[in-house]
Amino acid sequence: MIEFEQVRKIYPKAGGAALDGVSLRVAQGEVFGVIGQSGAGKSTLIRLINGLEKPTDGRVVLDGADVGALPPAGLRGLRRRIGMIFQHFNLLSSKTVAQNVAFPLKLAGTPQAEIDRRVAELLARVGLADHAAKYPAQLSGGQKQRVGIARALATNPSVLLCDEATSALDPETTDQILALLADLNRELGLTIVLITHEMEVIRRICHRVAVLERGQVVETGEVADVFLHPKNAVTRRMLADAGLEDDAIPADGSALRLTFRGASTYEPILGRIARETGVDYSILSGRIDRIRDEPYGQLTVALIGGDVAEARRRLEAAGVQVEAAR
Amino acid sequence: MDSFFANIDWADIGQATLDTLAMLGGSLALTVAFGLPLGVVLFLTGPRQLLEQKAVHAVLSVIVNILRAVPFIILLIIMIPLTVLLVGTSLGVAGAIPPLVVGAAPFFARLVETALREVDRGVIEASQAMGATPRQIVFGALLPEALPGLIAGITVTAIALVSYTAMAGVVGAGGLGDLAIRFGYQRFQTDVMIVTVVLLLVLVQVLQMVGDRLVVRVSRR
């Protein structure tokens, strides 16, 4: 478990705080996303977890250890239990794929026979068994990130940190890498903390999300809650930018926003209730999609005529969340 | 043909060639032995680097700059007492090597520092994130990643040393440069001048070619 307690980080030369009183809790085995625009403090936040940066104030606690207060040897030990992957992969260009994956094991003094066995196993896991003898320059971006993942997992860490891990990849490759990360989370119970500026990444694999803006967490919670019912203006703007939130609804209060989650997404609830109550509806905007594996639908509708209050009551009774559209 | 090469004593030329190669080999090996660690320390203690140490970096940097600022011909002469202390003589191949190393090692150290700066910072950060010690980062990541740049630096240094060995003739070091100055220049023996310069040219050419090939061979980018 990872815990941020009122963490502040100030870079003396930059002026102002990169992180300003951040408190967070990442549970064992979850995929936790931190989203924010560039300069929001994401990079600093993720680097505090493995001690690449030290907090100016407050504490970052990982499995009971205060990361910022560890002596160098203790910090190195901790880092062997935390894998990290990077936007630009950061592979050693002078070493082969197999040697890159072997590197953290060599650092830890693992016997050669054990290294060979583990490297073969990891490369098979990330689908690169045939590329062991190649150099990074001979690989595509997606393949390089797979090497990065294999390398990060070599020492069997319990936590994986992803620093904009898919930001340099094309959409299709991004999908494959995210699917691999989701599999690893499920199969190994790996805790994943990722930072990104892409809402899509959060939607695809995160359980919970924190929205970071100018060094502060402005909103945090289950991804579905934050996405479907964003409370903060920053979150709404980011969702709108990603095309996941409507920002052009008539503001006269007549429009309602209906949110369907889970199996009810696919049921003909709206049509049935409209028929029963004699209410007409027109759909102003809407979307049906998934957050991780959970389907959801979100419609902005205007209800006209008939018994609108009754329609609204019945919708809520059927498990649909109804709120005034903003 | 015979009359043109009238002044040439091929045995002298052969001996001078061997002397030049011995000076070059000896001084290059020692230059790398001293300059490489110095360059690594210069890099590591530099601003925003792994073992940032402002004072250490500033002191080393000034020493390196002083040694690089002194013209080699002056260095040769002011080094004489130290050279005698170190190798027992200021003459011949042995007497030339200490000033050559003192002249070339700071130069090579700067080339090492530059080559290490070319290494992607992300690679260093990734190594740190894996729990590498500074020593493991230097030997496991930095030096292997910088290898092409280091070999190019050794090549440049070797060629600079070839021209330094010619000046070392001034303090009686021997070698092809010495022959070119004493016979070719001071006694107007143009044929000796031509032969020695051609031999030096061949040496420089071979060094550059071997260096370039090695760089290509170790480059994986």
Coordinates of C-alpha atoms in Angstrom, one line a residue:
Chain A
M1 CA 0.0 0.0 0.0
I2 CA 1.2 3.5 -0.9
E3 CA 0.2 6.5 1.1
F4 CA 0.9 10.2 0.5
E5 CA 0.5 12.3 3.6
Q6 CA 0.3 16.1 3.0
V7 CA 3.2 15.9 0.6
R8 CA 4.7 19.1 -0.6
K9 CA 7.6 19.3 -3.1
I10 CA 9.3 22.6 -3.9
Y11 CA 12.1 22.9 -6.5
P12 CA 14.2 25.9 -5.2
K13 CA 14.9 27.2 -8.7
A14 CA 11.5 26.8 -10.2
G15 CA 9.6 28.9 -7.6
G16 CA 6.2 27.7 -6.4
A17 CA 5.4 24.2 -5.4
A18 CA 5.4 21.3 -7.8
L19 CA 3.2 19.4 -5.3
D20 CA 1.2 21.3 -2.7
G21 CA -0.3 19.2 0.1
V22 CA -1.1 16.0 -1.8
S23 CA -2.7 13.2 0.2
L24 CA -3.5 9.9 -1.5
R25 CA -3.9 6.3 -0.7
V26 CA -3.2 3.5 -3.3
A27 CA -4.5 0.1 -2.2
Q28 CA -2.8 -3.2 -2.8
G29 CA -3.6 -4.7 -6.2
E30 CA -5.4 -1.7 -7.7
V31 CA -4.6 0.2 -10.9
F32 CA -4.4 3.8 -9.8
G33 CA -4.3 6.6 -12.3
V34 CA -3.1 10.2 -11.9
I35 CA -4.2 12.5 -14.6
G36 CA -3.2 16.1 -15.2
Q37 CA -1.9 18.4 -17.8
S38 CA 1.8 18.9 -18.3
G39 CA 3.2 20.9 -15.4
A40 CA 0.5 19.6 -13.0
G41 CA 3.1 17.7 -10.9
K42 CA 2.5 14.2 -12.2
S43 CA 6.1 13.3 -12.8
T44 CA 7.1 14.6 -9.4
L45 CA 4.3 12.6 -7.8
I46 CA 5.3 9.3 -9.3
R47 CA 9.0 9.8 -8.6
L48 CA 8.4 10.3 -4.9
I49 CA 7.1 6.8 -4.7
N50 CA 10.5 5.2 -5.5
G51 CA 12.5 8.0 -4.0
L52 CA 13.9 9.5 -7.2
E53 CA 12.6 12.7 -5.7
K54 CA 12.4 13.5 -2.0
P55 CA 9.4 15.4 -0.5
T56 CA 10.1 18.9 0.9
D57 CA 7.3 18.3 3.5
G58 CA 5.1 15.4 4.4
R59 CA 5.7 11.7 3.9
V60 CA 5.3 9.1 1.3
V61 CA 4.9 5.7 2.9
L62 CA 5.2 2.4 1.0
D63 CA 4.4 -0.8 3.0
G64 CA 5.1 1.0 6.2
A65 CA 8.5 2.5 5.1
D66 CA 8.9 6.3 4.9
V67 CA 10.5 6.5 1.4
G68 CA 12.0 10.0 1.8
A69 CA 13.7 9.0 5.1
L70 CA 15.4 5.8 3.9
P71 CA 19.2 5.6 3.8
P72 CA 20.7 4.9 0.4
A73 CA 21.0 1.2 0.8
G74 CA 17.5 0.9 2.1
L75 CA 16.2 2.9 -0.8
R76 CA 18.0 0.7 -3.3
G77 CA 16.4 -2.3 -1.6
L78 CA 13.0 -0.7 -1.9
R79 CA 13.5 0.2 -5.5
R80 CA 14.1 -3.5 -6.3
R81 CA 10.5 -4.1 -5.1
I82 CA 9.2 -1.3 -7.4
G83 CA 9.3 -1.6 -11.2
M84 CA 9.1 1.4 -13.4
I85 CA 8.5 2.0 -17.1
F86 CA 8.9 5.2 -19.0
Q87 CA 7.5 7.3 -21.8
H88 CA 10.7 7.0 -23.8
F89 CA 11.4 3.4 -22.6
N90 CA 14.9 4.2 -21.3
L91 CA 16.4 1.0 -22.5
L92 CA 20.2 0.5 -22.7
S93 CA 20.9 0.9 -26.4
S94 CA 24.3 -1.0 -26.0
K95 CA 22.6 -4.1 -24.6
T96 CA 20.4 -6.7 -26.3
V97 CA 16.8 -7.2 -25.3
A98 CA 17.8 -10.2 -23.1
Q99 CA 20.6 -8.2 -21.5
N100 CA 18.3 -5.3 -20.8
V101 CA 15.8 -7.6 -19.0
A102 CA 18.7 -9.3 -17.2
F103 CA 20.1 -5.9 -16.0
P104 CA 18.1 -5.5 -12.8
L105 CA 18.8 -9.1 -11.9
K106 CA 22.5 -8.6 -12.4
L107 CA 22.3 -5.5 -10.2
A108 CA 20.7 -7.6 -7.5
G109 CA 23.4 -10.3 -7.8
T110 CA 21.1 -13.1 -9.1
P111 CA 23.0 -16.3 -10.2
Q112 CA 23.4 -16.5 -14.0
A113 CA 21.4 -19.7 -14.4
E114 CA 18.5 -18.1 -12.5
I115 CA 18.8 -15.0 -14.7
D116 CA 18.7 -17.0 -17.9
R117 CA 15.6 -18.8 -16.8
R118 CA 13.8 -15.7 -15.6
V119 CA 14.7 -13.7 -18.7
A120 CA 13.3 -16.4 -21.0
E121 CA 10.1 -16.5 -18.9
L122 CA 9.6 -12.8 -18.9
L123 CA 10.3 -12.4 -22.7
A124 CA 7.7 -15.1 -23.3
R125 CA 5.2 -13.4 -21.1
V126 CA 5.5 -10.1 -23.0
G127 CA 5.5 -11.8 -26.4
L128 CA 9.1 -11.1 -27.4
A129 CA 10.7 -14.6 -27.1
D130 CA 11.9 -14.3 -30.7
H131 CA 13.6 -11.0 -30.2
A132 CA 16.0 -11.8 -27.3
A133 CA 19.2 -11.2 -29.3
K134 CA 18.1 -7.9 -31.0
Y135 CA 19.1 -4.5 -29.9
P136 CA 16.5 -1.9 -28.9
A137 CA 17.2 0.2 -32.1
Q138 CA 15.8 -2.8 -34.1
L139 CA 12.5 -2.8 -32.3
S140 CA 9.2 -0.8 -32.8
G141 CA 8.0 1.5 -30.0
G142 CA 5.5 -1.1 -28.7
Q143 CA 8.1 -3.8 -28.6
K144 CA 10.5 -1.4 -26.7
Q145 CA 7.8 -0.8 -24.1
R146 CA 7.3 -4.6 -23.8
V147 CA 11.0 -4.9 -23.1
G148 CA 10.6 -2.1 -20.5
I149 CA 7.8 -4.0 -18.9
A150 CA 9.7 -7.2 -18.8
R151 CA 12.7 -5.4 -17.3
A152 CA 10.5 -3.7 -14.7
L153 CA 9.0 -7.1 -13.7
A154 CA 12.3 -9.0 -13.5
T155 CA 12.8 -8.7 -9.8
N156 CA 9.2 -9.6 -9.1
P157 CA 8.1 -6.2 -7.8
S158 CA 4.8 -5.7 -6.0
V159 CA 4.3 -2.2 -7.5
L160 CA 4.7 -1.0 -11.1
L161 CA 5.1 2.7 -11.8
C162 CA 4.1 3.8 -15.3
D163 CA 5.4 7.2 -16.3
E164 CA 3.4 8.2 -19.3
A165 CA 4.1 4.7 -20.6
T166 CA 1.9 4.9 -23.7
S167 CA 2.2 8.6 -24.6
A168 CA 4.8 7.9 -27.2
L169 CA 2.9 5.1 -28.8
D170 CA 0.2 5.0 -31.6
P171 CA -3.4 4.2 -30.5
E172 CA -3.3 0.6 -31.6
T173 CA 0.0 -0.1 -29.8
T174 CA -1.4 1.9 -26.8
D175 CA -4.3 -0.5 -26.6
Q176 CA -2.0 -3.6 -26.7
I177 CA 0.2 -2.2 -23.9
L178 CA -2.8 -1.2 -21.8
A179 CA -4.2 -4.7 -22.2
L180 CA -0.9 -6.2 -21.2
L181 CA -0.8 -4.0 -18.1
A182 CA -4.4 -4.9 -17.2
D183 CA -3.5 -8.7 -17.5
L184 CA -0.5 -8.3 -15.3
N185 CA -2.6 -6.5 -12.7
R186 CA -5.1 -9.3 -12.7
E187 CA -2.7 -12.3 -12.9
L188 CA 0.0 -11.1 -10.6
G189 CA -2.0 -8.9 -8.3
L190 CA 0.4 -6.2 -9.3
T191 CA -0.3 -2.7 -7.9
I192 CA 0.0 -0.2 -10.8
V193 CA 0.4 3.5 -10.4
L194 CA 0.3 5.3 -13.7
I195 CA 0.5 9.0 -14.7
T196 CA -0.9 10.2 -17.9
H197 CA -2.5 13.2 -19.6
E198 CA -4.9 10.9 -21.6
M199 CA -8.4 10.3 -20.2
E200 CA -8.6 7.3 -22.5
V201 CA -5.8 5.5 -20.6
I202 CA -7.6 6.1 -17.3
R203 CA -10.9 4.8 -18.7
R204 CA -9.3 1.7 -20.1
I205 CA -7.5 0.2 -17.2
C206 CA -7.8 2.3 -13.9
H207 CA -9.9 1.4 -10.9
R208 CA -9.4 4.7 -9.2
V209 CA -8.2 8.1 -10.4
A210 CA -6.8 11.3 -9.0
V211 CA -7.0 14.5 -10.9
L212 CA -4.0 16.7 -10.4
E213 CA -4.0 20.4 -11.1
R214 CA -1.2 22.8 -10.2
G215 CA 0.2 20.4 -7.6
Q216 CA -3.1 19.7 -5.9
V217 CA -5.5 16.8 -6.1
V218 CA -8.7 18.4 -7.1
E219 CA -10.8 15.2 -7.4
T220 CA -10.3 11.6 -6.6
G221 CA -12.5 8.5 -6.6
E222 CA -13.6 5.4 -8.5
V223 CA -13.0 6.0 -12.2
A224 CA -16.7 5.5 -13.1
D225 CA -17.9 8.0 -10.5
V226 CA -15.4 10.6 -11.5
F227 CA -16.0 10.1 -15.2
L228 CA -19.8 10.0 -15.1
H229 CA -20.3 12.6 -12.3
P230 CA -17.3 14.9 -12.4
K231 CA -17.5 17.5 -9.6
N232 CA -14.5 19.7 -10.4
A233 CA -14.4 22.1 -13.3
V234 CA -10.9 20.9 -14.2
T235 CA -12.1 17.3 -14.5
R236 CA -15.1 18.4 -16.6
R237 CA -12.8 20.3 -18.9
M238 CA -10.5 17.4 -19.3
L239 CA -13.4 15.1 -20.0
A240 CA -14.8 17.5 -22.5
D241 CA -11.4 17.8 -24.2
A242 CA -11.3 14.0 -24.5
G243 CA -14.8 14.0 -26.0
L244 CA -16.1 12.2 -22.9
E245 CA -18.3 15.0 -21.5
D246 CA -20.8 17.2 -23.2
D247 CA -20.2 20.9 -22.9
A248 CA -23.0 22.2 -25.2
I249 CA -26.3 21.5 -23.4
P250 CA -29.1 24.1 -23.2
A251 CA -28.8 25.6 -19.8
D252 CA -32.5 26.3 -19.2
G253 CA -32.7 23.4 -16.7
S254 CA -35.1 21.4 -18.8
A255 CA -32.6 18.8 -19.9
L256 CA -31.8 15.8 -17.7
R257 CA -28.8 13.6 -17.7
L258 CA -29.4 9.9 -17.4
T259 CA -26.6 7.6 -16.4
F260 CA -27.0 3.8 -16.9
R261 CA -24.4 1.5 -15.5
G262 CA -23.7 -2.2 -15.8
A263 CA -26.3 -4.5 -17.4
S264 CA -29.1 -1.8 -17.4
T265 CA -27.1 0.0 -20.1
Y266 CA -28.5 -2.4 -22.7
E267 CA -32.1 -2.5 -21.5
P268 CA -35.0 -0.6 -23.1
I269 CA -35.7 1.3 -19.9
L270 CA -36.2 4.8 -21.4
G271 CA -38.6 3.7 -24.1
R272 CA -40.7 1.6 -21.7
I273 CA -41.0 4.4 -19.1
A274 CA -41.8 7.0 -21.8
R275 CA -44.6 4.7 -23.1
E276 CA -46.0 4.1 -19.6
T277 CA -46.0 7.7 -18.5
G278 CA -46.9 9.3 -21.8
V279 CA -43.8 11.4 -21.8
D280 CA -42.1 12.3 -25.0
Y281 CA -38.3 12.5 -25.0
S282 CA -35.7 13.8 -27.4
I283 CA -32.1 12.8 -27.0
L284 CA -29.8 15.8 -27.1
S285 CA -26.6 13.9 -26.8
G286 CA -25.4 10.6 -25.6
R287 CA -22.8 7.9 -25.5
I288 CA -22.5 4.2 -24.7
D289 CA -19.1 2.9 -23.8
R290 CA -17.2 1.0 -21.2
I291 CA -15.1 2.0 -18.2
R292 CA -12.6 -0.9 -17.8
D293 CA -15.0 -3.8 -18.3
E294 CA -18.2 -2.1 -17.1
P295 CA -20.6 -0.9 -19.8
Y296 CA -22.3 2.5 -19.2
G297 CA -24.6 4.8 -21.1
Q298 CA -25.0 8.4 -20.5
L299 CA -27.8 10.3 -22.3
T300 CA -28.8 13.9 -22.1
V301 CA -32.6 14.1 -22.8
A302 CA -35.4 16.6 -22.7
L303 CA -38.7 15.2 -21.4
I304 CA -41.8 16.8 -22.8
G305 CA -45.4 16.5 -21.9
G306 CA -47.1 13.7 -19.8
D307 CA -46.1 13.1 -16.2
V308 CA -42.5 14.1 -16.1
A309 CA -42.1 13.8 -12.4
E310 CA -43.5 10.2 -12.5
A311 CA -41.1 9.4 -15.4
R312 CA -38.2 10.6 -13.4
R313 CA -39.3 8.6 -10.3
R314 CA -39.6 5.4 -12.4
L315 CA -36.2 6.0 -14.1
E316 CA -34.6 6.3 -10.7
A317 CA -36.4 3.2 -9.5
A318 CA -35.0 1.3 -12.4
G319 CA -31.5 2.1 -11.3
V320 CA -30.9 5.0 -13.6
Q321 CA -29.1 8.0 -12.1
V322 CA -31.0 11.2 -13.0
E323 CA -29.6 14.7 -12.6
A324 CA -30.2 18.1 -14.1
A325 CA -27.9 18.5 -17.1
R326 CA -25.4 21.3 -16.6
Chain B
M1 CA 65.9 7.9 -57.2
D2 CA 69.1 7.1 -55.3
S3 CA 70.3 10.7 -55.4
F4 CA 66.9 12.0 -54.1
F5 CA 67.0 9.7 -51.1
A6 CA 70.8 10.3 -50.6
N7 CA 70.5 11.6 -47.1
I8 CA 68.3 8.9 -45.8
D9 CA 69.6 6.3 -43.4
W10 CA 66.8 3.7 -43.4
A11 CA 68.1 2.2 -40.1
D12 CA 67.6 5.7 -38.5
I13 CA 64.1 5.9 -40.0
G14 CA 63.2 2.5 -38.7
Q15 CA 64.5 3.3 -35.2
A16 CA 62.6 6.6 -35.2
T17 CA 59.4 4.9 -36.3
L18 CA 59.7 2.4 -33.5
D19 CA 60.4 5.2 -31.0
T20 CA 57.3 7.1 -32.2
L21 CA 55.2 4.0 -31.9
A22 CA 56.6 3.3 -28.4
M23 CA 55.9 6.8 -27.2
L24 CA 52.4 6.7 -28.7
G25 CA 51.5 3.3 -27.3
G26 CA 52.9 4.1 -23.8
S27 CA 51.5 7.6 -23.5
L28 CA 48.1 6.6 -24.9
A29 CA 47.7 3.7 -22.5
L30 CA 48.6 5.9 -19.5
T31 CA 46.5 8.8 -20.9
V32 CA 43.4 6.6 -20.9
A33 CA 44.3 5.1 -17.6
F34 CA 44.4 8.5 -15.9
G35 CA 42.0 10.5 -18.2
L36 CA 39.1 8.0 -18.1
P37 CA 38.6 8.0 -14.3
L38 CA 39.2 11.8 -14.3
G39 CA 36.6 12.3 -17.0
V40 CA 34.1 10.1 -15.1
V41 CA 34.6 12.0 -11.9
L42 CA 34.3 15.3 -13.8
F43 CA 31.0 14.1 -15.2
L44 CA 29.5 12.6 -12.0
T45 CA 30.4 15.7 -9.9
G46 CA 29.0 18.1 -12.4
P47 CA 25.9 20.2 -12.1
R48 CA 22.7 18.1 -11.7
Q49 CA 24.6 14.8 -12.0
L50 CA 24.5 11.7 -9.9
L51 CA 27.2 12.7 -7.3
E52 CA 27.0 16.5 -7.7
Q53 CA 29.9 18.1 -5.8
K54 CA 30.3 21.7 -6.7
A55 CA 33.7 22.2 -5.0
V56 CA 35.3 19.0 -6.3
H57 CA 34.0 19.7 -9.8
A58 CA 35.3 23.3 -9.8
V59 CA 38.8 22.3 -8.5
L60 CA 39.2 19.5 -11.0
S61 CA 37.9 21.6 -13.8
V62 CA 40.4 24.4 -13.0
I63 CA 43.3 21.9 -12.9
V64 CA 42.3 20.4 -16.2
N65 CA 41.9 23.9 -17.8
I66 CA 45.4 25.0 -16.5
L67 CA 47.0 21.9 -18.0
R68 CA 45.2 22.4 -21.2
A69 CA 46.1 26.1 -21.4
V70 CA 49.9 25.5 -21.0
P71 CA 51.4 25.1 -24.5
F72 CA 52.8 21.6 -24.8
I73 CA 56.3 22.8 -25.7
I74 CA 56.4 24.7 -22.4
L75 CA 54.9 21.8 -20.5
L76 CA 57.7 19.6 -21.9
I77 CA 60.3 21.9 -20.4
I78 CA 58.7 22.7 -17.0
M79 CA 58.0 19.0 -16.5
I80 CA 61.7 18.1 -16.8
P81 CA 62.4 17.9 -13.0
L82 CA 59.2 15.9 -12.4
T83 CA 60.0 13.6 -15.3
V84 CA 63.5 12.9 -13.9
L85 CA 61.9 12.1 -10.6
L86 CA 59.3 9.8 -12.1
V87 CA 61.3 7.8 -14.7
G88 CA 65.0 8.7 -13.8
T89 CA 65.7 10.5 -17.1
S90 CA 64.2 13.3 -19.1
L91 CA 65.6 11.9 -22.3
G92 CA 64.4 9.3 -24.9
V93 CA 61.1 7.5 -25.1
A94 CA 60.8 7.1 -21.3
G95 CA 61.5 10.8 -20.7
A96 CA 58.8 11.8 -23.2
I97 CA 56.0 9.8 -21.7
P98 CA 55.3 11.8 -18.5
P99 CA 54.9 15.1 -20.3
L100 CA 52.8 13.5 -23.0
V101 CA 50.5 12.0 -20.5
V102 CA 50.2 15.2 -18.4
G103 CA 49.5 17.1 -21.7
A104 CA 47.0 14.6 -23.1
A105 CA 45.1 13.2 -20.1
P106 CA 43.2 16.4 -19.2
F107 CA 42.3 16.8 -22.9
F108 CA 41.0 13.2 -23.0
A109 CA 39.2 13.7 -19.7
R110 CA 37.1 16.5 -21.3
L111 CA 36.3 14.2 -24.2
V112 CA 35.2 11.5 -21.8
E113 CA 33.0 14.0 -19.9
T114 CA 31.4 15.1 -23.2
A115 CA 30.8 11.5 -24.3
L116 CA 29.1 10.7 -20.9
R117 CA 26.9 13.8 -21.2
E118 CA 25.6 12.4 -24.5
V119 CA 24.2 9.4 -22.7
D120 CA 20.4 9.6 -22.3
R121 CA 19.6 10.8 -18.8
G122 CA 16.6 8.5 -18.9
V123 CA 18.9 5.5 -18.9
I124 CA 20.6 6.8 -15.7
E125 CA 17.2 7.4 -14.1
A126 CA 16.0 3.9 -15.1
S127 CA 19.1 2.4 -13.6
Q128 CA 18.6 4.3 -10.4
A129 CA 14.9 3.2 -10.4
M130 CA 16.2 -0.4 -10.6
G131 CA 18.2 0.1 -7.4
A132 CA 21.7 0.4 -9.0
T133 CA 24.5 1.8 -6.9
P134 CA 26.5 4.7 -8.5
R135 CA 29.3 2.2 -9.3
Q136 CA 26.9 -0.1 -11.0
I137 CA 25.5 2.8 -13.0
V138 CA 28.9 3.8 -14.1
F139 CA 30.1 0.4 -15.1
G140 CA 26.8 -1.2 -16.1
A141 CA 25.1 1.6 -17.9
L142 CA 27.1 4.8 -18.4
L143 CA 30.4 3.5 -19.8
P144 CA 28.8 0.8 -22.1
E145 CA 26.3 3.4 -23.4
A146 CA 29.1 5.9 -24.1
L147 CA 31.5 3.4 -25.7
P148 CA 31.2 4.7 -29.2
G149 CA 31.9 8.3 -28.0
L150 CA 34.8 7.0 -25.8
I151 CA 36.4 5.2 -28.7
A152 CA 36.1 8.3 -30.9
G153 CA 37.7 10.3 -28.1
I154 CA 40.6 7.8 -27.8
T155 CA 41.1 8.1 -31.6
V156 CA 41.3 11.9 -31.4
T157 CA 43.6 11.8 -28.5
A158 CA 45.9 9.3 -30.2
I159 CA 46.2 11.6 -33.2
A160 CA 46.9 14.6 -31.0
L161 CA 49.6 12.5 -29.3
V162 CA 51.3 11.8 -32.6
S163 CA 51.8 15.5 -33.1
Y164 CA 52.9 16.0 -29.5
T165 CA 55.6 13.2 -29.9
A166 CA 57.1 15.4 -32.7
M167 CA 57.5 18.2 -30.3
A168 CA 59.0 15.9 -27.7
G169 CA 62.0 15.8 -30.0
V170 CA 63.0 19.1 -28.5
V171 CA 63.9 17.5 -25.2
G172 CA 65.7 14.6 -27.0
A173 CA 62.8 12.2 -27.1
G174 CA 63.6 10.8 -30.5
G175 CA 61.0 9.6 -33.0
L176 CA 59.9 10.6 -36.4
G177 CA 59.1 14.2 -35.5
D178 CA 62.5 14.6 -34.0
L179 CA 64.1 13.3 -37.2
A180 CA 62.0 15.7 -39.3
I181 CA 63.1 18.7 -37.3
R182 CA 66.8 17.9 -36.9
F183 CA 67.5 16.6 -40.4
G184 CA 64.7 17.6 -42.6
Y185 CA 64.3 21.2 -41.2
Q186 CA 67.6 22.2 -39.6
R187 CA 69.9 20.5 -42.2
F188 CA 67.6 21.2 -45.2
Q189 CA 67.4 17.5 -46.0
T190 CA 64.1 17.7 -47.8
D191 CA 64.0 13.9 -48.5
V192 CA 64.2 13.1 -44.8
M193 CA 61.4 15.6 -44.2
I194 CA 59.2 14.0 -46.9
V195 CA 59.8 10.4 -45.7
T196 CA 59.1 11.2 -42.1
V197 CA 56.0 13.3 -42.8
V198 CA 54.6 10.6 -45.1
L199 CA 55.2 8.0 -42.3
L200 CA 53.4 10.2 -39.8
L201 CA 50.6 10.7 -42.2
V202 CA 50.2 7.0 -42.7
L203 CA 50.2 6.6 -38.9
V204 CA 47.5 9.2 -38.5
Q205 CA 45.5 7.7 -41.3
V206 CA 45.6 4.2 -39.9
L207 CA 44.7 5.4 -36.4
Q208 CA 41.6 7.3 -37.7
M209 CA 40.5 4.4 -39.9
V210 CA 40.8 1.9 -37.1
G211 CA 39.0 4.2 -34.7
D212 CA 36.2 4.9 -37.1
R213 CA 35.7 1.2 -37.7
L214 CA 35.6 0.4 -34.1
V215 CA 33.0 3.1 -33.5
V216 CA 30.8 1.6 -36.2
R217 CA 31.3 -1.9 -34.8
V218 CA 30.2 -0.9 -31.2
S219 CA 27.4 1.4 -32.2
R220 CA 23.9 -0.1 -31.6
R221 CA 21.8 3.0 -32.1

